[in-house]
Amino acid sequence: MITLDGVTITYGSGARAVAAVRDLTLSVAEGEAVGLVGESGSGKSTVLRAIAGLIPYAAGEITLAGRRVDRRRTTAERKMAQMVFQDPYGSLHPNQTVDQILALPVAIHRLDRGETRIVQALAEVGLGAEHRYRYPHQLSGGQRQRVAIARALILEPRILLLDEPTSALDVSVQAEILNLLSRLRRDHGLTLLMVSHDLAVIAHLCERIGVMSRGQLLEITTATAMANNQVTHDYTRELLRSNAGFDRSSAASAELDVVAG
Amino acid sequence: MTDPLLAVRNLSVTYPGDDGDVRAVRNVSFTLGRERLGIVGESGSGKSTTGRAIMGLVGHPGRIEADELRLGATDLRGLSERGFRRLRGQRIAMVLQDPKYSLDPVMSVGQQIAETHRSHLRSSHRDARRAALEMLQAVHIRDPERVYTMYPHQVSGGMGQRVMIAMMLIAGPDILIADEPTSALDVTVQTQVLAILDELVRSRGMGLILISHNLHLVSSFCDRVLVMYAGQVLETCVAGKLSEAKHPYTRGLLAALPQLGHRRAELPQLQRDPAWMADLA
Ligand SMILES: Nc1ncnc2c1ncn2[C@@H]1O[C@H](COP(=O)(O)OP(=O)(O)O)[C@@H](O)[C@H]1O
Ligand SMILES: Nc1ncnc2c1ncn2[C@@H]1O[C@H](COP(=O)(O)OP(=O)(O)O)[C@@H](O)[C@H]1O
Ligand SMILES: [Mg+2]
Ligand SMILES: [Mg+2]
């Protein structure tokens, strides 16, 4: 469903160009859920943005459902992959009601049955009619993330690109959003590519997990291998360790890194 | 039992609002010895406000009430801002999530640490500078001389947080309150910062209050944990036994956490019981 073949993505141009992602190859099958982990600045969001067509890529090839795509996309290509961001507060326009937020993509893509779509999208993410004419600041963090998911769903995408979708949420709300994403994936046969720094969250939704560092994909592993501590890279191991909480004995060796680095 | 470093009994903080008062903290009681005490709870449960009340940082129009709020022998109730300013840094200090808000952007980090030393201990410029360099070393900064001259915007998140810890500990406080000190950091850096915090708090025999929404972190790092909900402490647990928590709220939060190696088709969602809102005391 998604393939990246030797993809390089740069920011800036000419002498100032910096490759944020280098020669990345990855494929996600239809209906599959794949996770991306890696330290901040490793290029995870950049990968999602390029797949969504929000930024161009400099080399390689990205295909969606078997068709090569670049920055310029047909309406159908743009509908196919939708993105959900970490901070729904930042990604939702503060002066628009939920209704206006959902009506906008419908208008841009000249879809029919706007009213039905909005009502359906709200129901699908578990929001009631009472939320429809509220502004983002009148909603809780979890409700805002539901609106962001509804906005992505209203275009009936086949791919959801999720960038830290639950990182700003409380544990209880995170569980609700993760359950919602599982259900949507099942009901719509969605393909998911998700970024998170929380291994347990990634492993909950995703079968395969890619580990990124400095713009490159270090390894692709599985949730099962992670759970069994079968990983090859230091960063992944560190991630596994911190996922389990603070460990006095291993913290001592982490300290050595500080002194050395 | 020796006298606690900090004693809090029936602490309440109220903010007047348009639709009535917000009771941000309600009748919270605990004592802190030379230990690591965690405070967990969802956002809005009153964790930060509890810390701010102890630091004397609840501004107008917030109201503080307490039957007891005592730092060693000092009664904090009704203490003037001037009185608090003398205590802050020297006897009790606070590290926040984002060091950017606590550091002065136009002063080098070393100068800021030295200045803190001077103002609390009335030391000479030379002694303050030496103490600041030693403190930078203590938080495992490899090249203290160089980092001393750097400005806040020039240091990374992890280093910024280590600088903050250095600044907060230089005047030798008995108590450190760390409010989500590593939540903005990468997981790998998180471990390093926590290890440094742990080492310093232990070697100096300090009391630490670690405020965090991260249950794993708090249960693995602390000795005891207070679980807050809607301004109240619902339950106090031995940190290592958080998984055996009794209160349905704590149990609900733990169950809602996805677990590596134990995949469930659906995560149990927290069912909130209105009874948890009722005043306990
Ligand atoms: N708009 C931008 N302009 C220039 N550089 C950017 C931009 N966005 C990200 N970068 C850089 O690209 C790299 C990868 O960033 P990002 O994809 O956001 O990483 P991650 O999501 O893994 O934290 C980083 O070095 C970052 O500084
Ligand atoms: N300055 C303030 N004015 C009014 N209400 C506040 C203020 N600070 C905090 N609150 C309210 O007090 C409650 C507790 O907040 P806080 O202590 O920040 O929670 P936590 O740190 O657990 O997320 C929340 O309902 C919050 O909205
Ligand atoms: Mg990112
Ligand atoms: Mg807080």
PDB file of C-alpha atoms in Angstrom, chain A residues 39-40 170-176 178-179 182 197 199-201 203-207 223 226-227 235 238-240 242-246 248 251 254-255 257-261, chain B residues 36 41-43 139-140 142 162 186-188 191-192 194-196 198-199 202 213 215-217 220-222 253 256-261 263-270 272:
ATOM      1  CA  GLU A  39      15.193   9.790  18.923  1.00  0.00           C
ATOM      2  CA  SER A  40      13.815  13.252  18.262  1.00  0.00           C
ATOM      3  CA  ASP A 170      -3.570  11.188  29.708  1.00  0.00           C
ATOM      4  CA  VAL A 171      -3.286   7.416  30.020  1.00  0.00           C
ATOM      5  CA  SER A 172      -7.042   6.904  30.267  1.00  0.00           C
ATOM      6  CA  VAL A 173      -7.727   9.067  27.211  1.00  0.00           C
ATOM      7  CA  GLN A 174      -4.872   7.418  25.348  1.00  0.00           C
ATOM      8  CA  ALA A 175      -6.577   4.043  25.848  1.00  0.00           C
ATOM      9  CA  GLU A 176      -9.799   5.432  24.362  1.00  0.00           C
ATOM     10  CA  LEU A 178      -6.019   3.641  20.781  1.00  0.00           C
ATOM     11  CA  ASN A 179      -9.223   1.601  20.960  1.00  0.00           C
ATOM     12  CA  SER A 182      -8.040  -0.188  16.335  1.00  0.00           C
ATOM     13  CA  HIS A 197       8.246   7.406  21.464  1.00  0.00           C
ATOM     14  CA  LEU A 199       7.146   1.430  22.610  1.00  0.00           C
ATOM     15  CA  ALA A 200       4.159  -0.092  24.356  1.00  0.00           C
ATOM     16  CA  VAL A 201       1.817   2.193  22.418  1.00  0.00           C
ATOM     17  CA  ALA A 203       3.524  -2.415  19.925  1.00  0.00           C
ATOM     18  CA  HIS A 204      -0.139  -2.266  20.862  1.00  0.00           C
ATOM     19  CA  LEU A 205      -1.220  -1.202  17.361  1.00  0.00           C
ATOM     20  CA  CYS A 206       1.626  -2.255  15.106  1.00  0.00           C
ATOM     21  CA  GLU A 207       3.022  -5.612  14.031  1.00  0.00           C
ATOM     22  CA  ALA A 223       6.526  -6.064  18.438  1.00  0.00           C
ATOM     23  CA  MET A 226      10.855  -6.194  21.088  1.00  0.00           C
ATOM     24  CA  ALA A 227       8.879  -7.847  23.847  1.00  0.00           C
ATOM     25  CA  TYR A 235      19.079   2.905  20.589  1.00  0.00           C
ATOM     26  CA  GLU A 238      17.816   1.904  25.348  1.00  0.00           C
ATOM     27  CA  LEU A 239      14.245   2.505  24.278  1.00  0.00           C
ATOM     28  CA  LEU A 240      13.249  -0.894  25.614  1.00  0.00           C
ATOM     29  CA  SER A 242      13.337   3.179  29.471  1.00  0.00           C
ATOM     30  CA  ASN A 243       9.995   1.732  28.459  1.00  0.00           C
ATOM     31  CA  ALA A 244      10.205  -0.465  31.543  1.00  0.00           C
ATOM     32  CA  GLY A 245      10.708   2.541  33.823  1.00  0.00           C
ATOM     33  CA  PHE A 246      13.763   3.684  35.739  1.00  0.00           C
ATOM     34  CA  ARG A 248      19.050   1.975  38.965  1.00  0.00           C
ATOM     35  CA  ALA A 251      21.038   3.940  34.777  1.00  0.00           C
ATOM     36  CA  ALA A 254      23.660   5.243  30.901  1.00  0.00           C
ATOM     37  CA  GLU A 255      25.535   7.773  33.003  1.00  0.00           C
ATOM     38  CA  ASP A 257      27.448   7.748  28.161  1.00  0.00           C
ATOM     39  CA  VAL A 258      26.860  11.225  29.530  1.00  0.00           C
ATOM     40  CA  VAL A 259      30.410  11.490  30.706  1.00  0.00           C
ATOM     41  CA  ALA A 260      31.701  10.107  27.452  1.00  0.00           C
ATOM     42  CA  GLY A 261      29.376  12.051  25.166  1.00  0.00           C
TER      43      GLY A 261
ATOM     44  CA  ARG B  36      11.722  10.075  47.006  1.00  0.00           C
ATOM     45  CA  GLY B  41      -2.444  11.617  38.511  1.00  0.00           C
ATOM     46  CA  GLU B  42      -3.995  12.858  35.309  1.00  0.00           C
ATOM     47  CA  SER B  43      -3.616  16.406  34.065  1.00  0.00           C
ATOM     48  CA  VAL B 139      25.550  16.958  37.022  1.00  0.00           C
ATOM     49  CA  HIS B 140      27.998  15.166  34.726  1.00  0.00           C
ATOM     50  CA  ARG B 142      32.007  17.010  30.792  1.00  0.00           C
ATOM     51  CA  ARG B 162      21.069  19.277  33.972  1.00  0.00           C
ATOM     52  CA  ASP B 186      13.968  11.941  24.649  1.00  0.00           C
ATOM     53  CA  VAL B 187      13.657   8.638  26.487  1.00  0.00           C
ATOM     54  CA  THR B 188      17.374   7.960  26.425  1.00  0.00           C
ATOM     55  CA  THR B 191      17.241   8.064  31.984  1.00  0.00           C
ATOM     56  CA  GLN B 192      20.461  10.043  32.216  1.00  0.00           C
ATOM     57  CA  LEU B 194      16.953  10.857  36.300  1.00  0.00           C
ATOM     58  CA  ALA B 195      20.127   8.993  37.197  1.00  0.00           C
ATOM     59  CA  ILE B 196      21.847  12.290  37.994  1.00  0.00           C
ATOM     60  CA  ASP B 198      18.882  10.175  41.903  1.00  0.00           C
ATOM     61  CA  GLU B 199      22.578  10.268  42.654  1.00  0.00           C
ATOM     62  CA  ARG B 202      20.837  10.355  47.692  1.00  0.00           C
ATOM     63  CA  HIS B 213       1.919  11.532  34.914  1.00  0.00           C
ATOM     64  CA  LEU B 215       3.132   5.602  36.308  1.00  0.00           C
ATOM     65  CA  HIS B 216       6.026   3.350  35.284  1.00  0.00           C
ATOM     66  CA  LEU B 217       8.532   6.073  35.914  1.00  0.00           C
ATOM     67  CA  SER B 220      10.320   2.505  39.477  1.00  0.00           C
ATOM     68  CA  PHE B 221      12.050   5.678  40.682  1.00  0.00           C
ATOM     69  CA  CYS B 222      10.345   6.591  43.944  1.00  0.00           C
ATOM     70  CA  LEU B 253      -5.111   3.774  35.095  1.00  0.00           C
ATOM     71  CA  ALA B 256      -5.427   1.268  30.575  1.00  0.00           C
ATOM     72  CA  LEU B 257      -1.687   1.264  29.894  1.00  0.00           C
ATOM     73  CA  PRO B 258      -0.684  -0.754  26.857  1.00  0.00           C
ATOM     74  CA  GLN B 259       1.925  -3.355  27.769  1.00  0.00           C
ATOM     75  CA  LEU B 260       4.777  -4.545  25.668  1.00  0.00           C
ATOM     76  CA  GLY B 261       4.544  -8.321  25.336  1.00  0.00           C
ATOM     77  CA  ARG B 263      -1.216  -7.389  23.689  1.00  0.00           C
ATOM     78  CA  ARG B 264      -4.920  -7.009  24.252  1.00  0.00           C
ATOM     79  CA  ALA B 265      -7.423  -6.516  21.451  1.00  0.00           C
ATOM     80  CA  GLU B 266      -8.968  -3.719  23.427  1.00  0.00           C
ATOM     81  CA  LEU B 267      -7.616  -1.682  26.322  1.00  0.00           C
ATOM     82  CA  PRO B 268      -9.898  -1.479  29.355  1.00  0.00           C
ATOM     83  CA  GLN B 269     -11.169   2.087  29.492  1.00  0.00           C
ATOM     84  CA  LEU B 270     -11.332   3.868  32.807  1.00  0.00           C
ATOM     85  CA  ARG B 272     -14.984   7.120  36.389  1.00  0.00           C
TER      86      ARG B 272
END
